[in-house]
Amino acid sequence: MSFVKLGSSLSFLFASTLRVSSQSCRNAPGDAGFPTDDAWSALNASISGRLTAVVPSAQYCKDRGGCTDAEWCSSNFDYDASPPEVCVRNTTGNCGQGNVPLYAVLATTAEDVQAGIAFAEAYNLRLAIKASGHDASGRSTARDSLLISTHLFQNVSFHDDFHVGNDSKGSAVTVGSGVFLNNLYRAAKAQGKILVGGGAATVVAAGGYIQGGGHSPLSPLLGLAADNVLQFSIVTADAKVLTADETQNSDLFWALRGGGAGTWGVILSATFRTYPTFNGTQVTTVISTNATSAMADIMELHAEHIFDMDDLRIGQYFFVLPSGFGLTLTLHTYFPNVTQAVALAAIQPFLDDAVASGGSIVSQSVEEMSINDILASEDDAAGVSLVMGSRLFPEDVYRNSPHAIGEMYTKLFESGTFNILGTMVSGGQVAANAHIDSAVTPKWRTSKTHIMIANSGADDAEAQAQMQLFQKTQLPIIEDVIGTDGGSYSNEADPTEPNFQTTFYGPNYDRLSQIKRKYDPSDRFVVRGGVGSERWDKDGFCMVV
């Protein structure tokens, strides 16, 4: 999305003169309770002119005569829209505002955030929160809403000995909720440190990533990001700035670690445990097949070999995607504290079997360097329309039924499913951290992989059909292998998940609901699939119960 600055010449006292509406829907343009132009101008003046009108990116491109491929496909070119109204690139018509917020507070201080929340409460507005907007489920945007953006919170502070209460937690870093991971990895390298973060350049560590639990290529070695966060600074629904850790607001601290994004307040910063940095090796291998049956066989072999490198605590992304000559399997394998020679030797048994089963090695690249440099990529691919569904796959399935994994891929291919994305980011320390009391679903602690299916949808009708494809066609194939009680990582999941309470949060949902009622009794922060969202329609705009 793009931002257009508003004028800030008028002043109007709003917070002390209005009361929260008792109506069951949020106010939208045309409603009697929707803010007047004078009220918007007053908000703008109160935050030093940092209120902006938001323009859908496709409309912005149209108005300027088009956008380049480099702009549209970069994560640094912000774009937020989702069904039922999608602005597509180079549109010739007027697609409207869609699910893009009307206005945004480009906050630089806690007071800006407080003012935005108070304004939304006073006028009963739909509120959205955006750190990086790196959200495939569209939770960082909402129709007819006021957005609070934290992308300008760029503070990074390292601590040699961080204390929570009287307890020393060792070295740590406090990071604002606008700092991209690639910049954070670089800053940590300069301090001789590393932290647990994702493999995407433009994800923000102190945003939805950590609230979902936060997996990483380093998770088998160091645990989930939620296992490594020590403290939050957050503005809650009553517009108060709170510190949440083991000693202060500990129930909120529990919920923020895995209890879902966009639900608890606006995070200003988070403090993460850091570790001495180290070298690592990344091996990227591309394997191609001409036949789907050969790729299914290779994925069965992958399942058989998946424990080969457990002692090395590797992380791996494995993506099966269509290509011009069949299917390709791309493996991004991260070896911490491992040399290039050891890494290549460790992965070779699987590659040998894959070739013997009909695969061809198209390419292989190897990099041995600082782990910070391996993780600090420059940009992320963007500008495509995808609908995602996923499940965590238990370790027991891989140990006992690797053949069932191969059969699953066969059936998915037969159903027309070809974009199957896997992450091997659990086991190891993720399993060992099962004793940590947080809102992370217990399914993470017994899983070996998280497997996602990305269905594409280029327009409204196609996107709506694709949203149903995972639940109706693909999930039953998956459940034949893992059972019907599987969990999912809420940050990479089906936004229409019907039983999200169990799938995303497991046995933690009742406790999360109680905490939600305590800190946000009016459901000011609502996202699809978030705690309390069952009380609202799919847009989070009108109450349904």
Coordinates of C-alpha atoms in Angstrom, one line a residue:
M1 CA 0.0 0.0 0.0
S2 CA 1.0 3.6 -0.5
F3 CA 0.6 6.6 1.8
V4 CA -0.6 10.1 1.0
K5 CA 0.0 12.8 3.7
L6 CA -3.0 14.7 5.0
G7 CA -3.2 18.3 6.0
S8 CA -2.8 19.0 9.8
S9 CA -4.1 22.6 10.2
L10 CA -7.2 21.9 12.4
S11 CA -7.4 20.9 16.0
F12 CA -10.3 19.1 17.7
L13 CA -10.5 17.4 21.0
F14 CA -12.0 13.9 20.4
A15 CA -10.9 11.6 23.1
S16 CA -12.6 13.3 26.1
T17 CA -15.9 14.1 24.4
L18 CA -17.0 10.8 22.9
R19 CA -18.1 7.4 24.3
V20 CA -17.6 4.0 22.8
S21 CA -20.6 3.0 20.7
S22 CA -22.6 0.0 21.9
Q23 CA -23.5 -1.0 18.3
S24 CA -22.5 -4.5 17.1
C25 CA -20.6 -3.3 14.0
R26 CA -17.6 -1.0 13.7
N27 CA -18.3 2.4 12.1
A28 CA -17.7 2.8 8.3
P29 CA -17.8 5.7 6.0
G30 CA -21.4 6.9 5.8
D31 CA -22.3 5.9 9.4
A32 CA -23.3 8.6 11.8
G33 CA -20.5 7.7 14.2
F34 CA -17.7 7.7 11.6
P35 CA -15.2 10.5 12.1
T36 CA -15.7 13.8 10.4
D37 CA -12.9 15.4 8.4
D38 CA -12.3 17.7 11.3
A39 CA -11.8 14.7 13.6
W40 CA -9.3 13.1 11.3
S41 CA -7.4 16.4 11.0
A42 CA -7.4 16.6 14.8
L43 CA -5.9 13.2 15.1
N44 CA -3.3 14.1 12.4
A45 CA -2.4 17.3 14.4
S46 CA -2.0 15.4 17.6
I47 CA 0.6 13.0 16.1
S48 CA 2.6 15.7 14.3
G49 CA 1.2 15.1 10.9
R50 CA 1.8 11.4 10.7
L51 CA -1.7 10.4 9.7
T52 CA -1.9 9.3 6.0
A53 CA -4.5 8.3 3.6
V54 CA -3.8 4.9 2.2
V55 CA -3.8 4.1 -1.6
P56 CA -4.0 0.5 -2.9
S57 CA -0.7 -0.3 -4.6
A58 CA -2.3 -1.3 -7.9
Q59 CA -4.1 2.0 -8.0
Y60 CA -0.9 3.8 -7.2
C61 CA 0.8 2.0 -10.1
K62 CA -2.1 2.9 -12.4
D63 CA -2.0 6.6 -11.4
R64 CA 1.7 6.9 -12.1
G65 CA 1.6 5.0 -15.4
G66 CA 2.7 1.6 -14.2
C67 CA 5.2 -0.1 -12.0
T68 CA 8.3 -2.1 -13.0
D69 CA 8.7 -5.8 -12.4
A70 CA 11.4 -5.0 -9.8
E71 CA 9.1 -2.7 -7.9
W72 CA 6.1 -5.0 -8.0
C73 CA 7.9 -8.2 -7.1
S74 CA 9.9 -6.7 -4.1
S75 CA 8.7 -6.9 -0.5
N76 CA 9.9 -3.4 -0.1
F77 CA 7.2 -2.3 -2.5
D78 CA 4.3 -2.5 0.0
Y79 CA 1.1 -4.1 -1.2
D80 CA -1.9 -5.3 0.8
A81 CA -5.1 -6.6 -0.6
S82 CA -7.1 -9.8 -0.3
P83 CA -10.4 -11.2 -1.5
P84 CA -13.3 -10.5 -1.9
E85 CA -11.8 -7.4 -3.7
V86 CA -8.3 -7.7 -5.2
C87 CA -6.4 -5.0 -6.9
V88 CA -4.3 -6.6 -9.6
R89 CA -1.3 -5.1 -11.2
N90 CA -1.9 -2.8 -14.2
T91 CA -5.7 -2.9 -13.7
T92 CA -7.6 -1.0 -16.3
G93 CA -10.6 -0.4 -14.0
N94 CA -11.2 1.1 -10.7
C95 CA -10.9 -1.8 -8.2
G96 CA -11.7 0.4 -5.2
Q97 CA -10.1 0.5 -1.8
G98 CA -10.8 -3.2 -1.2
N99 CA -9.4 -4.5 2.1
V100 CA -6.8 -1.7 2.2
P101 CA -7.2 0.5 5.3
L102 CA -8.5 4.1 4.8
Y103 CA -6.0 5.8 7.0
A104 CA -2.7 4.9 8.7
V105 CA -0.9 6.2 11.7
L106 CA 2.8 6.1 10.8
A107 CA 3.9 5.9 14.4
T108 CA 7.3 7.0 15.6
T109 CA 6.5 7.1 19.3
A110 CA 4.5 5.2 21.8
E111 CA 2.3 8.3 22.1
D112 CA 1.4 8.0 18.4
V113 CA 0.3 4.5 18.9
Q114 CA -1.7 5.4 22.0
A115 CA -3.4 8.2 20.1
G116 CA -4.4 5.9 17.3
I117 CA -5.9 3.3 19.6
A118 CA -7.8 5.9 21.6
F119 CA -9.2 7.4 18.4
A120 CA -10.3 3.9 17.2
E121 CA -11.9 3.3 20.6
A122 CA -13.6 6.7 20.6
Y123 CA -15.1 6.3 17.2
N124 CA -15.6 2.5 17.3
L125 CA -13.4 1.9 14.2
R126 CA -12.0 -1.3 12.9
L127 CA -8.3 -1.3 13.8
A128 CA -5.4 -3.0 12.0
I129 CA -1.8 -3.4 12.9
K130 CA 1.1 -3.6 10.5
A131 CA 4.8 -4.1 11.3
S132 CA 6.2 -5.4 8.0
G133 CA 2.9 -6.6 6.4
H134 CA 4.6 -10.0 5.7
D135 CA 1.4 -11.8 6.3
A136 CA -0.1 -14.3 3.8
S137 CA -3.4 -14.4 5.7
G138 CA -4.0 -10.7 5.3
R139 CA -4.2 -10.0 9.1
S140 CA -2.3 -6.7 8.7
T141 CA -4.9 -5.1 6.7
A142 CA -8.7 -4.6 7.0
R143 CA -11.5 -2.9 5.0
D144 CA -12.6 0.6 6.2
S145 CA -10.1 0.5 9.0
L146 CA -7.5 2.7 10.7
L147 CA -4.1 1.1 10.5
I148 CA -1.3 1.6 13.0
S149 CA 2.0 1.0 11.3
T150 CA 5.2 0.4 13.3
H151 CA 7.6 0.2 10.5
L152 CA 9.4 3.4 11.7
F153 CA 10.3 1.8 15.1
Q154 CA 13.9 1.1 14.1
N155 CA 15.7 1.0 17.5
V156 CA 18.2 -1.7 18.1
S157 CA 20.0 -2.0 21.5
F158 CA 22.3 -4.8 22.6
H159 CA 22.8 -5.8 26.2
D160 CA 25.7 -7.7 27.7
D161 CA 23.6 -8.8 30.7
F162 CA 19.9 -8.3 30.4
H163 CA 17.8 -8.7 33.6
V164 CA 14.2 -9.6 34.0
G165 CA 13.5 -8.5 37.6
N166 CA 16.5 -9.8 39.5
D167 CA 17.2 -12.6 37.1
S168 CA 20.1 -12.3 34.7
K169 CA 19.2 -13.6 31.2
G170 CA 22.7 -13.0 29.7
S171 CA 23.3 -11.2 26.4
A172 CA 20.2 -9.9 24.5
V173 CA 19.0 -7.4 22.0
T174 CA 16.0 -5.1 22.2
V175 CA 14.6 -4.4 18.8
G176 CA 11.8 -2.1 17.6
S177 CA 8.8 -3.5 15.8
G178 CA 9.9 -2.1 12.4
V179 CA 13.4 -3.6 12.1
F180 CA 13.7 -6.1 9.3
L181 CA 15.5 -9.3 10.0
N182 CA 18.2 -8.7 7.4
N183 CA 19.2 -5.5 9.1
L184 CA 19.0 -7.1 12.5
Y185 CA 21.3 -9.9 11.5
R186 CA 23.8 -7.4 10.2
A187 CA 23.7 -5.4 13.4
A188 CA 24.1 -8.6 15.5
K189 CA 27.1 -9.6 13.4
A190 CA 28.8 -6.3 14.3
Q191 CA 28.4 -7.3 18.0
G192 CA 29.6 -10.9 17.4
K193 CA 26.0 -12.2 18.1
I194 CA 23.2 -14.1 16.5
L195 CA 19.6 -14.6 17.4
V196 CA 16.7 -16.8 16.4
G197 CA 14.9 -15.3 13.4
G198 CA 13.3 -16.4 10.2
G199 CA 14.8 -16.9 6.8
A200 CA 13.0 -14.0 5.1
A201 CA 14.7 -10.6 4.7
T202 CA 11.8 -8.3 5.4
V203 CA 10.0 -10.0 8.2
V204 CA 10.0 -8.0 11.5
A205 CA 11.2 -10.0 14.5
A206 CA 9.1 -8.0 17.0
G207 CA 5.8 -8.3 15.2
G208 CA 3.4 -11.1 14.0
Y209 CA 6.4 -13.4 13.6
I210 CA 7.1 -13.8 17.3
Q211 CA 3.4 -13.8 18.2
G212 CA 2.9 -16.8 16.0
G213 CA 5.8 -18.6 17.6
G214 CA 8.5 -17.9 15.0
H215 CA 10.3 -20.7 13.3
S216 CA 13.8 -20.4 12.0
P217 CA 16.5 -22.3 10.1
L218 CA 18.3 -22.2 13.5
S219 CA 15.3 -23.6 15.5
P220 CA 16.6 -27.2 15.6
L221 CA 19.7 -25.8 17.2
L222 CA 18.3 -23.0 19.4
G223 CA 14.5 -23.4 19.6
L224 CA 11.7 -21.2 18.3
A225 CA 11.8 -17.5 18.5
A226 CA 9.1 -17.6 21.1
D227 CA 11.4 -19.8 23.3
N228 CA 14.0 -17.0 23.1
V229 CA 12.1 -13.8 23.7
L230 CA 12.6 -12.2 27.2
Q231 CA 10.3 -9.2 27.3
F232 CA 7.8 -7.1 25.3
S233 CA 6.9 -3.4 25.4
I234 CA 3.3 -3.2 24.1
V235 CA 0.3 -0.8 23.9
T236 CA -2.8 -2.6 24.8
A237 CA -6.5 -1.9 23.9
D238 CA -6.8 0.6 26.8
A239 CA -4.0 2.7 25.2
K240 CA -1.6 1.9 28.0
V241 CA 2.1 1.0 27.6
L242 CA 2.8 -2.2 29.4
T243 CA 5.9 -4.3 29.9
A244 CA 5.3 -8.0 29.6
D245 CA 7.8 -10.6 30.9
E246 CA 8.1 -13.3 33.5
T247 CA 7.6 -10.8 36.4
Q248 CA 5.2 -8.2 34.9
N249 CA 2.0 -9.0 33.2
S250 CA 3.2 -12.5 33.0
D251 CA -0.2 -13.8 31.6
L252 CA 0.2 -11.4 28.6
F253 CA 3.8 -12.5 28.2
W254 CA 2.6 -16.1 28.0
A255 CA 0.0 -15.2 25.3
L256 CA 2.4 -13.1 23.2
R257 CA 4.6 -16.2 22.8
G258 CA 2.6 -18.2 20.3
G259 CA -0.9 -16.8 20.9
G260 CA -1.3 -15.4 17.5
A261 CA -0.6 -12.1 15.6
G262 CA -2.7 -8.9 15.7
T263 CA -4.7 -9.9 18.8
W264 CA -3.0 -8.5 21.9
G265 CA -2.0 -5.0 21.2
V266 CA 0.6 -3.0 19.3
I267 CA 4.1 -4.2 20.1
L268 CA 6.7 -1.4 20.4
S269 CA 9.7 -3.6 20.9
A270 CA 10.8 -7.0 22.0
T271 CA 14.0 -8.3 23.7
F272 CA 15.5 -11.5 22.4
R273 CA 18.2 -13.7 23.9
T274 CA 21.4 -13.6 21.7
Y275 CA 24.2 -16.1 21.3
P276 CA 27.8 -15.9 20.1
T277 CA 27.8 -16.0 16.4
F278 CA 29.3 -18.8 14.3
N279 CA 30.0 -19.9 10.8
G280 CA 27.7 -22.1 8.9
T281 CA 27.2 -23.7 5.5
Q282 CA 24.2 -23.3 3.2
V283 CA 23.7 -26.0 0.5
T284 CA 21.1 -25.2 -2.1
T285 CA 20.3 -28.2 -4.4
V286 CA 17.8 -28.4 -7.2
I287 CA 16.6 -31.8 -8.3
S288 CA 14.3 -32.3 -11.4
T289 CA 12.1 -35.1 -12.6
N290 CA 10.0 -35.5 -15.7
A291 CA 7.3 -37.6 -14.1
T292 CA 5.2 -36.9 -11.0
S293 CA 5.7 -40.6 -9.9
A294 CA 9.5 -40.1 -9.8
M295 CA 9.1 -36.9 -7.6
A296 CA 6.7 -38.8 -5.3
D297 CA 9.4 -41.5 -4.9
I298 CA 12.0 -38.9 -4.2
M299 CA 9.8 -37.4 -1.5
E300 CA 9.5 -40.8 0.1
L301 CA 13.3 -41.0 0.1
H302 CA 13.4 -37.6 1.6
A303 CA 11.2 -38.9 4.4
E304 CA 13.4 -41.9 4.9
H305 CA 16.6 -39.7 5.1
I306 CA 15.1 -36.9 7.2
F307 CA 16.8 -38.0 10.4
D308 CA 20.2 -38.5 8.8
M309 CA 21.5 -35.1 9.9
D310 CA 19.8 -34.7 13.2
D311 CA 23.1 -34.7 15.1
L312 CA 24.1 -31.6 13.0
R313 CA 20.9 -29.7 14.1
I314 CA 20.3 -28.6 10.5
G315 CA 17.3 -26.6 9.3
Q316 CA 15.9 -27.1 5.8
Y317 CA 13.4 -25.7 3.4
F318 CA 12.2 -28.1 0.7
F319 CA 10.0 -26.9 -2.0
V320 CA 8.3 -29.0 -4.7
L321 CA 7.3 -26.7 -7.6
P322 CA 6.3 -27.1 -11.2
S323 CA 8.8 -26.2 -14.0
G324 CA 8.9 -26.2 -17.7
F325 CA 10.2 -29.8 -17.8
G326 CA 8.2 -31.4 -15.0
L327 CA 8.7 -30.9 -11.3
T328 CA 11.7 -29.6 -9.3
L329 CA 12.6 -30.1 -5.6
T330 CA 14.7 -27.3 -4.3
L331 CA 16.5 -27.9 -1.0
H332 CA 17.8 -25.0 1.1
T333 CA 19.8 -26.7 3.9
Y334 CA 21.4 -24.8 6.7
F335 CA 24.3 -26.3 8.6
P336 CA 25.2 -24.5 11.8
N337 CA 28.9 -24.8 12.9
V338 CA 29.6 -27.1 10.0
T339 CA 32.2 -26.9 7.3
Q340 CA 31.4 -27.1 3.6
A341 CA 33.1 -30.5 3.3
V342 CA 31.1 -32.0 6.2
A343 CA 27.8 -30.5 4.9
L344 CA 28.3 -32.0 1.4
A345 CA 29.1 -35.4 2.8
A346 CA 26.1 -35.3 5.1
I347 CA 23.6 -34.6 2.3
Q348 CA 25.1 -36.9 -0.3
P349 CA 23.4 -40.2 0.7
F350 CA 20.0 -38.7 0.0
L351 CA 21.1 -37.2 -3.3
D352 CA 22.6 -40.5 -4.4
D353 CA 19.3 -42.2 -3.7
A354 CA 17.3 -39.4 -5.4
V355 CA 19.4 -39.8 -8.6
A356 CA 19.0 -43.5 -8.5
S357 CA 15.2 -43.1 -8.3
G358 CA 15.0 -41.0 -11.5
G359 CA 16.0 -37.5 -10.3
S360 CA 18.5 -35.2 -12.0
I361 CA 20.7 -32.8 -10.1
V362 CA 20.1 -29.5 -12.0
S363 CA 22.3 -27.3 -9.8
Q364 CA 24.0 -27.1 -6.4
S365 CA 25.6 -24.2 -4.7
V366 CA 27.5 -24.1 -1.4
E367 CA 28.3 -21.2 0.8
E368 CA 30.4 -21.3 4.0
M369 CA 30.4 -18.0 5.9
S370 CA 29.0 -16.2 9.0
I371 CA 25.6 -17.5 9.8
N372 CA 24.5 -13.9 10.0
D373 CA 25.4 -13.4 6.3
I374 CA 23.7 -16.6 5.3
L375 CA 20.4 -15.5 6.8
A376 CA 20.6 -11.8 5.9
S377 CA 19.2 -11.9 2.3
E378 CA 18.5 -8.6 0.5
D379 CA 14.8 -9.0 -0.4
D380 CA 11.9 -11.3 -0.6
A381 CA 9.7 -12.3 -3.6
A382 CA 6.3 -10.6 -3.6
G383 CA 3.5 -9.5 -6.0
V384 CA 1.7 -12.8 -6.5
S385 CA -1.7 -14.0 -5.3
L386 CA -1.5 -17.1 -3.1
V387 CA -3.9 -18.9 -0.8
M388 CA -2.2 -21.1 1.7
G389 CA -3.0 -24.2 3.8
S390 CA -0.7 -26.1 6.1
R391 CA -0.1 -28.8 8.8
L392 CA 2.6 -29.7 11.2
F393 CA 3.8 -33.3 10.5
P394 CA 4.6 -35.4 13.5
E395 CA 8.0 -36.9 13.9
D396 CA 6.4 -40.3 14.4
V397 CA 5.0 -40.3 10.9
Y398 CA 8.4 -39.9 9.4
R399 CA 9.9 -42.7 11.7
N400 CA 7.1 -45.2 11.1
S401 CA 5.5 -44.4 7.8
P402 CA 7.8 -42.7 5.2
H403 CA 6.0 -44.6 2.5
A404 CA 2.8 -42.8 3.5
I405 CA 4.6 -39.5 2.8
G406 CA 5.4 -40.6 -0.7
E407 CA 1.8 -41.8 -1.3
M408 CA 0.6 -38.4 0.0
Y409 CA 2.6 -36.6 -2.6
T410 CA 1.3 -38.9 -5.3
K411 CA -2.3 -38.2 -4.4
L412 CA -1.6 -34.4 -4.2
F413 CA -0.1 -34.5 -7.6
E414 CA -3.1 -36.5 -9.0
S415 CA -5.4 -33.8 -7.5
G416 CA -3.5 -31.1 -9.5
T417 CA -1.5 -29.8 -6.5
F418 CA 2.1 -28.9 -7.4
N419 CA 3.2 -26.1 -5.1
I420 CA 4.1 -28.0 -1.9
L421 CA 6.4 -26.2 0.4
G422 CA 8.1 -27.9 3.4
T423 CA 10.1 -26.5 6.3
M424 CA 12.2 -28.8 8.5
V425 CA 12.5 -26.4 11.4
S426 CA 11.5 -28.4 14.4
G427 CA 12.8 -31.4 16.3
G428 CA 16.1 -30.8 18.2
Q429 CA 15.9 -27.9 20.6
V430 CA 12.3 -27.2 19.6
A431 CA 11.3 -30.6 21.1
A432 CA 13.7 -30.2 24.0
N433 CA 12.0 -26.9 24.9
A434 CA 8.6 -28.6 25.5
H435 CA 9.0 -27.7 29.2
I436 CA 8.7 -23.9 28.4
D437 CA 5.3 -22.6 29.5
S438 CA 4.0 -20.5 26.6
A439 CA 1.1 -20.3 24.2
V440 CA 3.0 -22.2 21.5
T441 CA 0.8 -25.1 20.4
P442 CA 2.2 -28.4 21.8
K443 CA 2.1 -29.8 18.2
W444 CA 5.3 -27.9 17.5
R445 CA 7.1 -30.0 20.1
T446 CA 6.3 -33.3 18.5
S447 CA 6.6 -32.3 14.9
K448 CA 9.4 -32.8 12.4
T449 CA 8.2 -30.6 9.5
H450 CA 5.6 -28.0 8.6
I451 CA 4.2 -28.6 5.1
M452 CA 2.3 -25.9 3.3
I453 CA 0.3 -25.9 0.0
A454 CA 0.2 -22.7 -1.9
N455 CA -2.7 -22.4 -4.3
S456 CA -2.7 -19.4 -6.7
G457 CA -5.7 -17.2 -7.5
A458 CA -5.4 -14.4 -10.0
D459 CA -8.8 -12.8 -9.6
D460 CA -11.7 -12.7 -7.1
A461 CA -13.6 -15.8 -8.4
E462 CA -10.5 -17.9 -8.7
A463 CA -9.2 -16.9 -5.3
Q464 CA -12.5 -17.8 -3.7
A465 CA -12.4 -21.2 -5.3
Q466 CA -8.7 -21.7 -4.3
M467 CA -9.6 -20.9 -0.7
Q468 CA -11.9 -23.9 -0.6
L469 CA -9.5 -26.2 -2.4
F470 CA -7.3 -26.9 0.7
Q471 CA -10.1 -27.8 3.1
K472 CA -12.1 -29.8 0.6
T473 CA -9.5 -31.6 -1.5
Q474 CA -6.0 -31.3 -0.2
L475 CA -6.4 -31.5 3.6
P476 CA -8.2 -34.9 3.5
I477 CA -5.2 -36.3 1.6
I478 CA -2.9 -34.9 4.3
E479 CA -5.1 -36.2 7.1
D480 CA -4.9 -39.7 5.7
V481 CA -1.2 -39.5 6.8
I482 CA -1.2 -37.4 10.0
G483 CA -4.8 -37.9 11.3
T484 CA -7.5 -35.3 11.8
D485 CA -6.2 -33.6 14.9
G486 CA -3.2 -32.0 13.3
G487 CA -1.8 -28.6 14.2
S488 CA -0.7 -25.7 12.0
Y489 CA 1.6 -22.7 12.3
S490 CA -0.8 -19.8 12.3
N491 CA 1.6 -17.5 10.4
E492 CA 1.6 -19.8 7.4
A493 CA -1.9 -21.3 7.3
D494 CA -5.3 -21.3 5.8
P495 CA -7.1 -18.1 6.8
T496 CA -10.4 -19.8 6.5
E497 CA -9.4 -22.7 8.9
P498 CA -12.8 -23.7 10.4
N499 CA -11.4 -25.1 13.6
F500 CA -8.7 -22.6 14.1
Q501 CA -9.1 -22.7 17.9
T502 CA -7.7 -26.2 18.0
T503 CA -5.6 -26.2 14.8
F504 CA -3.6 -23.1 15.7
Y505 CA -3.7 -23.1 19.5
G506 CA -4.5 -26.6 20.7
P507 CA -5.2 -26.9 24.4
N508 CA -4.2 -23.3 25.1
Y509 CA -7.3 -21.7 23.6
D510 CA -9.4 -21.5 26.8
R511 CA -6.6 -19.8 28.7
L512 CA -5.9 -17.5 25.8
S513 CA -9.6 -16.5 25.7
Q514 CA -9.5 -15.5 29.3
I515 CA -6.4 -13.4 28.8
K516 CA -8.0 -11.8 25.7
R517 CA -11.1 -10.8 27.8
K518 CA -8.8 -9.3 30.4
Y519 CA -6.6 -7.1 28.2
D520 CA -9.1 -6.4 25.3
P521 CA -12.7 -6.8 26.6
S522 CA -14.1 -4.9 23.6
D523 CA -12.2 -6.9 21.0
R524 CA -10.5 -3.8 19.6
F525 CA -7.8 -6.1 18.1
V526 CA -9.5 -8.8 15.9
V527 CA -7.9 -10.8 13.1
R528 CA -9.2 -13.8 11.2
G529 CA -8.2 -16.9 13.0
G530 CA -7.2 -14.9 16.1
V531 CA -8.3 -15.5 19.6
G532 CA -11.8 -14.1 20.0
S533 CA -12.5 -13.8 16.3
E534 CA -15.2 -16.4 16.5
R535 CA -17.4 -13.6 17.9
W536 CA -17.0 -11.6 14.7
D537 CA -17.7 -11.9 11.0
K538 CA -14.8 -12.9 8.6
D539 CA -13.9 -9.2 8.2
G540 CA -13.8 -8.5 11.9
F541 CA -16.4 -5.8 11.4
C542 CA -19.6 -7.0 12.9
M543 CA -20.3 -9.2 15.9
V544 CA -22.0 -12.5 15.1
V545 CA -22.5 -13.7 18.7

